[in-house]
Amino acid sequence: MRFENMLQKAVSKAGRTLGLYSCQALALLAVAVSTAGCGKSEEQPASPRPGQPQQPAAAQPLKGRDVGKASELVGVWMRTTPGELVGLEFLKSDQVIVTIGQGSRPSAMTLNYSLLEGGRLSLVSGGGATTIYQTTRSKDTLELTPETAGPAARPQRFVKLPSGQTLAEGLRAQAQALDQERLERIEALAALLRQEGLVLRPESGSQSSIEWVAAVAIERGTPEGGAEFDGVLTLDPAPGRDDVLRPVTRHAFRGALSPLDEFTGHIRLRLDIAPAREPAGQEDVRGVIEIISEGSADKPSYRGTLMMNDRFAGTLPATLARDAAAASAVDSKLSAQKAAREAAVRAVVDALGGRIRVRGEKAALGGGGAPEPIEAVIERTPDGQGYTIAADVGARPAQVGQGAVGLVLGRGALYVSLPTGEQWRLQVEEDGSLQGPWRPNPRADFISSGNVSLAIERLWSVAEVEAERAAIAQFMSEGLGTPRRFTGFSVRGRGDDREYHPLTLTLAVSPAGEATGELWSLGTRTGVAVGGRVSGNKVTLAPTGFLPGSEQNRTALQQRLTIELTAAEPTPVFVGQSGAEPLRLELAEAAAGDAASQLALLRGGRFVVRNTSISRRPEPTYLLLDSELQEGGLTGMLVGHNITGSTSNKLPPGIVRIETGEDRGHQILRIMIDSCPQVVRSTESERFEFTGIAWRDEEGLVIQAWDAPQAGNIAWWRMEPVAADIQIEITQEERTRLAAQRIGAVVTAPRSPAVGESVLMLIRAADRDLRVGQFFFADGRYGGSAIAAAAVHAGVAAVDELAVVRITYREPFTAAVGPDQRNGATSSKGTFRPGNQTPSFTLERVQLP
């Protein structure tokens, strides 16, 4: 930097002796020389960015000799490479006129020059500041390298103008020649770009190890005159092989031609490549291509670079040429890949049809709990662009999500998004099932959570679904002009906890789309008037008040129903939800009932019964029905474990009778269960009455029953057939109690029996009864309240044996009786007055079937 300081001092001194103009010119030269030695100038940019070609410069030293004498320099020299010196005019008087480029307004100044030893050129300002260049000359070419710049020195070359030609004339002639060359190159490149079969790829013999090829075609605009033009580029990043992670991509591009620099006639072709527009999922692939027209103007070469960071690492060499076969191969490969993708997508679309119903489970990796059951309906949207998914997952409320078919590693997949943020990625397997991973939210991956496995239970074709939609639209516009009755259920819970609450909806729609009707819940005996609006195939309803005869259940007035007509033929069906709580509603138009068909579903059946109203899950309870009707109804028995949820355990066992009836369009079952007498708690038979509905669906026969219609305190029973391989054992105690119930046995003796009266009793004598129970015996007759102990004494029952005995009342005891021991039981001593009115009794064992 010492030389720069010397120049600055020279500038100060020149300002006092050379005048303002000379001072400014010398300052420009000082800046030029100092920046050449200490840094990079504004006129000469630093290293080009990736993809930007290097501007022409004296990269290699000129092959020539040092300037030997000053007379070799006399004349006008014009620059041919970038640099701050525009020109030098050496005079015979050891002076040189230096023209310095500063923007578009060059400045000139006069300096002294001399040749030093070794052909070194010294330029000295009027103030004594000196700049030294190393010179090299080859005929009319001169190269100057500033010594003060050190290793960073960049040589600048000049050409000697003919005698008598000024620098300005030389610059004009040079500009005209370059303009003509650029015009010729643009015309040649434009003609090439208009041709078909153009490709870009690495130059033959290139050191790049990456093979690629791109077909290029202009669609709009012309390259001439500097105008921008548009086209399509089809890139094959891996010629000779298919890679699903690096498919052939098609891009729009914006192109333009421009001069490469101000010192050569070379032309730059720049293509700005927009994000891939096919295939889907490759939108991040974009880039830029720069091609340089160099070589001779009549035989140019087209080389440059490709930069596409989302496809290749770094900058790759590229060349532009015409190769129709290669361009056609790229287009054909794109078409083949597109066909393969379409086939992969079609495989999923065909498997989904217009609608499918699926069932399966969702499992977590790493033993994260038991798999969750899944029931879902997947239906193509009317526009055919996506799918809706109505899914029940685990114990959560029903969800309605969205689906779309895409590709994953070349295979089609259905992507499911649920409202909770959970997503599934399902593919069609060879057995027709849908399998794939799931993730809890879009921020997670599809590897770490688990898998979904779904079997297709039913498929509707697209034509079937479209016909169904047309019928639905017609029904909504025409079919509800007069009130129509629909019956069905609202469903609470899942699996074994499901409750089917029977509903009846009467609905009518006015031409203006106003809906009115009545809604009854049979289980709660609640009826409300409803009103709302129709939109498409959806109806929204809200209660407006209780109906006559309804229970005053205030909760019913909070229900908000949204139902959708999902089928019109052969029977209109509404499905929806309640806004107050997540209930699934299924309502079909009521049809004429057939009581006999209801009983036919049940006769001879074996059912497991669950009380869905209690949280405790006891061992199974079974309902066993006879195969023959008795007096227009079915009979049977209830056995197994306690189903009441209470400690009294009144049921089972019990005797069952089922009759049929009708209630607001529902064919109902009147279920009457008489519990059997129980000795331990001294409870007699009690009747339990339930109302039930039986139906058969894809899951099989289901019976839903409920007890007395009292809001908020209803026991809901669900009955389903028992598998044929399950053995139902009936204990001896259950058999005895059932038989006792059938013949009318009781566990409590009459309080005021009459002589000659007979009663059947269910008894069980315990050791304690023998110790503390008091009974009297004389002449084959018994008295007292310890009937079970008396039965042991009489030999008609054993200790701890459940038995039925017949008690026949006789005349009273009227004298003293003594103790008597038989069969381990001893009667008590007693004295009876002659006027005793309490009858004695005899005992006999009743043989049970």
Short mmCIF file of N, CA, C and O in Angstrom, two decimals, residues 20 381 649:
data_model
loop_
_atom_site.label_atom_id
_atom_site.label_comp_id
_atom_site.label_asym_id
_atom_site.label_seq_id
_atom_site.Cartn_x
_atom_site.Cartn_y
_atom_site.Cartn_z
N LEU A 20 -7.66 21.65 -12.55
CA LEU A 20 -8.69 20.76 -12.02
C LEU A 20 -8.85 19.53 -12.89
O LEU A 20 -8.93 18.42 -12.38
N THR A 381 -65.79 -38.48 -4.08
CA THR A 381 -66.56 -37.23 -4.12
C THR A 381 -67.24 -37.08 -5.47
O THR A 381 -66.80 -37.67 -6.47
N ASN A 649 -79.06 -59.72 42.87
CA ASN A 649 -78.94 -60.83 41.94
C ASN A 649 -80.28 -61.52 41.70
O ASN A 649 -80.42 -62.73 41.84
#
